[in-house]
Tab-separated table of C-alpha atoms in Angstrom:
chain	number	residue	atom	x	y	z
A	790	GLY	CA	57.259	123.129	39.515
A	791	ALA	CA	60.398	124.673	37.737
A	792	GLY	CA	62.185	121.102	37.678
A	793	VAL	CA	63.116	118.422	35.211
A	794	SER	CA	60.052	117.293	33.069
A	795	GLN	CA	59.838	114.102	31.787
A	796	SER	CA	57.227	112.531	29.088
A	797	PRO	CA	55.658	110.100	29.603
A	798	SER	CA	55.483	108.551	32.617
A	799	ASN	CA	54.826	105.170	31.347
A	800	LYS	CA	55.249	104.066	28.130
A	801	VAL	CA	54.277	100.188	27.100
A	802	THR	CA	55.034	99.156	24.041
A	803	GLU	CA	55.537	96.026	21.355
A	804	LYS	CA	58.826	94.375	20.695
A	805	GLY	CA	59.813	96.022	17.203
A	806	LYS	CA	58.163	99.777	17.503
A	807	ASP	CA	59.940	102.884	17.569
A	808	VAL	CA	59.434	104.918	20.764
A	809	GLU	CA	59.862	108.747	21.876
A	810	LEU	CA	60.701	110.012	24.990
A	811	ARG	CA	60.911	113.869	25.498
A	812	CYS	CA	62.671	115.982	28.460
A	813	ASP	CA	62.322	119.310	29.171
A	814	PRO	CA	64.762	120.594	31.687
A	815	ILE	CA	65.121	123.633	34.380
A	816	SER	CA	65.242	126.901	32.344
A	817	GLY	CA	68.694	128.165	32.419
A	818	HIS	CA	70.420	125.037	32.659
A	819	THR	CA	72.492	124.284	29.044
A	820	ALA	CA	73.611	120.981	29.979
A	821	LEU	CA	71.431	118.005	29.733
A	822	TYR	CA	71.916	114.309	30.060
A	823	TRP	CA	70.218	110.803	29.492
A	824	TYR	CA	70.574	108.169	32.056
A	825	ARG	CA	68.738	105.001	32.107
A	826	GLN	CA	68.347	102.689	34.904
A	827	SER	CA	67.703	98.819	34.730
A	828	LEU	CA	65.991	96.809	37.365
A	829	GLY	CA	68.303	96.120	40.277
A	830	GLN	CA	70.969	98.301	38.268
A	831	GLY	CA	72.778	102.278	39.084
A	832	LEU	CA	72.018	104.801	36.598
A	833	GLU	CA	73.770	103.942	33.576
A	834	PHE	CA	75.029	106.875	31.236
A	835	LEU	CA	73.754	107.225	27.829
A	836	ILE	CA	74.409	110.813	26.440
A	837	TYR	CA	75.209	114.420	26.946
A	838	PHE	CA	74.329	118.106	25.902
A	839	GLN	CA	76.288	120.915	26.254
A	840	GLY	CA	75.270	124.567	24.518
A	841	ASN	CA	75.641	123.900	21.165
A	842	SER	CA	78.837	121.580	21.273
A	843	ALA	CA	78.413	118.423	19.477
A	844	PRO	CA	76.857	115.934	21.931
A	845	ASP	CA	79.217	112.909	23.792
A	846	LYS	CA	77.134	109.783	22.534
A	847	SER	CA	79.862	107.284	23.842
A	848	GLY	CA	77.360	105.616	26.600
A	849	LEU	CA	74.736	104.873	23.987
A	850	PRO	CA	74.083	100.791	23.789
A	851	SER	CA	73.229	100.574	20.116
A	852	ASP	CA	72.668	102.544	16.940
A	853	ARG	CA	68.972	101.961	17.764
A	854	PHE	CA	69.221	104.685	20.448
A	855	SER	CA	69.556	108.411	19.071
A	856	ALA	CA	68.542	111.600	20.802
A	857	GLU	CA	68.421	115.252	19.594
A	858	ARG	CA	68.232	118.718	21.477
A	859	THR	CA	66.439	121.600	19.843
A	860	GLY	CA	67.051	125.134	20.462
A	861	GLY	CA	69.347	123.902	23.310
A	862	SER	CA	66.099	123.358	25.557
A	863	VAL	CA	63.738	120.141	25.189
A	864	SER	CA	65.450	116.811	24.406
A	865	THR	CA	64.146	113.778	22.787
A	866	LEU	CA	65.792	110.501	23.081
A	867	THR	CA	64.580	107.691	20.005
A	868	ILE	CA	64.793	103.812	20.039
A	869	GLN	CA	64.254	102.296	17.310
A	870	ARG	CA	63.142	98.990	16.502
A	871	THR	CA	62.959	98.237	20.520
A	872	GLN	CA	63.585	95.431	22.077
A	873	GLN	CA	62.769	93.584	25.837
A	874	GLU	CA	65.951	94.560	27.228
A	875	ASP	CA	65.444	98.255	26.455
A	876	SER	CA	62.912	97.718	28.847
A	877	ALA	CA	64.299	100.557	32.304
A	878	VAL	CA	63.538	103.605	33.545
A	879	TYR	CA	64.807	106.820	31.291
A	880	LEU	CA	65.877	109.627	33.578
A	881	CYS	CA	66.598	112.810	32.125
A	882	ALA	CA	69.026	115.489	34.200
A	883	SER	CA	70.186	119.106	33.506
A	884	SER	CA	72.615	121.295	35.555
A	885	LEU	CA	74.394	124.877	34.906
A	886	ALA	CA	77.179	125.169	32.699
A	887	MET	CA	80.290	123.213	33.859
A	888	GLY	CA	82.366	126.481	33.744
A	889	GLY	CA	85.021	124.507	35.746
A	890	ASN	CA	83.196	124.088	38.679
A	891	ASN	CA	81.505	120.736	39.248
A	892	GLN	CA	77.567	121.731	39.167
A	893	PRO	CA	75.511	118.828	40.408
A	894	GLN	CA	73.273	117.614	38.203
A	895	HIS	CA	68.761	117.691	38.723
A	896	PHE	CA	66.737	114.552	37.466
A	897	GLY	CA	62.888	114.390	36.480
A	898	ASP	CA	60.992	111.541	37.871
A	899	GLY	CA	61.722	109.409	34.361
A	900	THR	CA	60.112	107.264	32.117
A	901	ARG	CA	59.173	103.719	32.688
A	902	LEU	CA	59.446	101.909	29.918
A	903	SER	CA	58.455	98.341	29.419
A	904	ILE	CA	58.579	96.316	26.069
A	905	LEU	CA	56.204	93.612	25.739
B	166	ASP	CA	83.576	96.637	35.821
B	167	GLN	CA	81.932	98.794	38.723
B	168	GLN	CA	83.777	101.824	39.186
B	169	VAL	CA	81.184	102.583	41.948
B	170	LYS	CA	80.420	100.141	44.741
B	171	GLN	CA	77.588	100.440	47.262
B	172	ASN	CA	78.199	96.767	49.160
B	173	SER	CA	75.364	97.053	51.213
B	174	PRO	CA	71.339	96.658	49.432
B	175	SER	CA	69.872	97.584	52.472
B	176	LEU	CA	70.208	99.307	55.878
B	177	SER	CA	68.114	99.400	59.051
B	178	VAL	CA	67.915	102.206	61.511
B	179	GLN	CA	65.981	103.424	64.195
B	180	GLU	CA	64.177	106.846	64.181
B	181	GLY	CA	67.100	109.401	66.449
B	182	ARG	CA	69.953	107.359	65.587
B	183	ILE	CA	73.016	107.536	63.173
B	184	SER	CA	72.491	106.031	59.480
B	185	ILE	CA	75.747	105.451	57.684
B	186	LEU	CA	75.998	104.856	54.250
B	187	ASN	CA	78.704	103.596	52.491
B	188	CYS	CA	80.294	103.374	48.885
B	189	ASP	CA	83.594	102.662	47.419
B	190	TYR	CA	84.992	103.687	44.141
B	191	THR	CA	88.105	102.093	41.714
B	192	ASN	CA	88.901	104.936	39.231
B	193	SER	CA	91.577	107.063	41.213
B	194	MET	CA	90.531	109.415	38.279
B	195	PHE	CA	87.810	110.379	40.454
B	196	ASP	CA	87.009	113.638	42.219
B	197	TYR	CA	83.594	114.953	42.328
B	198	PHE	CA	81.564	112.762	44.520
B	199	LEU	CA	77.772	113.181	45.210
B	200	TRP	CA	74.888	111.355	47.075
B	201	TYR	CA	71.123	111.288	45.583
B	202	LYS	CA	68.441	110.391	47.725
B	203	LYS	CA	65.406	108.892	45.641
B	204	TYR	CA	62.035	107.756	46.154
B	205	PRO	CA	60.014	105.457	44.601
B	206	ALA	CA	58.718	106.551	41.021
B	207	GLU	CA	60.581	109.530	41.448
B	208	GLY	CA	63.833	110.820	40.003
B	209	PRO	CA	66.930	110.943	41.908
B	210	THR	CA	66.922	114.207	43.995
B	211	PHE	CA	70.343	115.689	44.689
B	212	LEU	CA	71.252	115.618	48.619
B	213	ILE	CA	75.383	116.595	49.324
B	214	SER	CA	78.491	116.723	46.903
B	215	ILE	CA	82.239	116.839	48.013
B	216	SER	CA	85.481	117.428	45.845
B	217	SER	CA	88.275	115.515	46.270
B	218	ILE	CA	90.099	118.654	47.550
B	219	LYS	CA	87.849	118.394	51.002
B	220	ASP	CA	87.658	115.457	53.526
B	221	LYS	CA	84.373	116.333	54.946
B	222	ASN	CA	81.358	118.315	53.641
B	223	GLU	CA	78.458	119.146	56.027
B	224	ASP	CA	75.146	120.037	55.814
B	225	GLY	CA	72.711	120.055	58.247
B	226	ARG	CA	71.632	116.392	59.189
B	227	PHE	CA	73.761	115.299	56.118
B	228	THR	CA	77.410	114.815	55.895
B	229	VAL	CA	80.284	113.314	54.022
B	230	PHE	CA	83.526	111.793	54.815
B	231	LEU	CA	85.762	111.440	51.754
B	232	ASN	CA	88.952	108.712	52.102
B	233	LYS	CA	90.779	109.167	48.863
B	234	SER	CA	93.585	106.941	49.956
B	235	ALA	CA	91.066	104.140	51.068
B	236	LYS	CA	89.085	105.093	47.731
B	237	HIS	CA	85.855	105.301	50.136
B	238	LEU	CA	83.605	108.018	50.872
B	239	SER	CA	80.431	107.800	53.307
B	240	LEU	CA	76.942	109.496	54.015
B	241	HIS	CA	76.200	110.290	57.519
B	242	ILE	CA	72.208	110.997	58.423
B	243	VAL	CA	71.721	112.220	62.359
B	244	PRO	CA	69.496	112.044	63.551
B	245	SER	CA	67.641	109.469	60.955
B	246	GLN	CA	63.835	110.053	60.138
B	247	PRO	CA	61.702	107.827	58.994
B	248	GLY	CA	61.153	110.254	56.041
B	249	ASP	CA	64.705	109.436	55.383
B	250	SER	CA	63.460	106.290	54.410
B	251	ALA	CA	64.710	105.623	50.610
B	252	VAL	CA	67.215	104.549	48.172
B	253	TYR	CA	70.577	106.513	48.226
B	254	PHE	CA	72.608	106.201	45.432
B	255	CYS	CA	76.521	107.343	45.989
B	256	ALA	CA	77.722	109.250	42.193
B	257	ALA	CA	81.511	110.033	40.841
B	258	SER	CA	82.927	112.139	38.073
B	259	ALA	CA	86.018	112.616	36.902
B	260	SER	CA	86.813	116.451	35.863
B	261	ILE	CA	89.784	115.001	33.871
B	262	THR	CA	88.448	113.136	31.764
B	263	SER	CA	84.567	114.056	31.568
B	264	ASN	CA	83.182	115.806	34.301
B	265	TYR	CA	79.653	116.057	33.464
B	266	LYS	CA	79.306	111.718	32.950
B	267	LEU	CA	78.559	110.376	36.535
B	268	THR	CA	79.286	106.990	37.559
B	269	PHE	CA	76.459	105.574	40.056
B	270	GLY	CA	76.559	102.774	42.353
B	271	LYS	CA	73.532	100.322	42.524
B	272	GLY	CA	72.163	102.029	45.826
B	273	THR	CA	71.866	101.472	49.442
B	274	LEU	CA	67.757	101.068	50.586
B	275	LEU	CA	67.607	103.075	53.963
B	276	THR	CA	64.552	102.206	56.501
B	277	VAL	CA	64.444	104.274	59.525
B	278	ASN	CA	61.926	102.807	61.753
B	279	PRO	CA	59.675	104.641	64.011
């Protein structure tokens, strides 16, 4: 399909290891977002990319979290020195450029991250 | 501080009846509201949205109502079908501040019984 693609779908790792999560947005969508959903919670905004503009990193919970978007398409979310509280489902979304009009965000199926 | 609240964690309705899912918000800057539906092990799927310049938006069986004075919105599904059983999330954003950053409620699990 032509939806948002995320990999891996599941990741189990030991505390202290680094992990990389990948997101491939819908073709033509210039805006890309990362959220996470902890157990029993709503989605929590992490970071936003729009075209060549500087990303909005205001939702990243600590400096162990970083993200990049190369070539304006694929994005990678990296968590260094993982902690058990990082266990969550990490969701990526993309949307058309805002252009002053609200555009719905379309989500991938997420990466379920479990830190042992 | 939860800015978007879905106070009912679950709702059960009979097939064919109306499902009403509620959402309250506290941030008066919110001016764009969305409903998402989520099945287990899948990402949220966009259902319907409404801008604050409207008080109603309809799309097939789904209608969203917005009451700005009460800071309340609701999603009506009629008639409800068993395939509608899922978790429904309400989300909001504020275009004057950061119109891309969605704030989500914790979700309501809807079960439609055959």
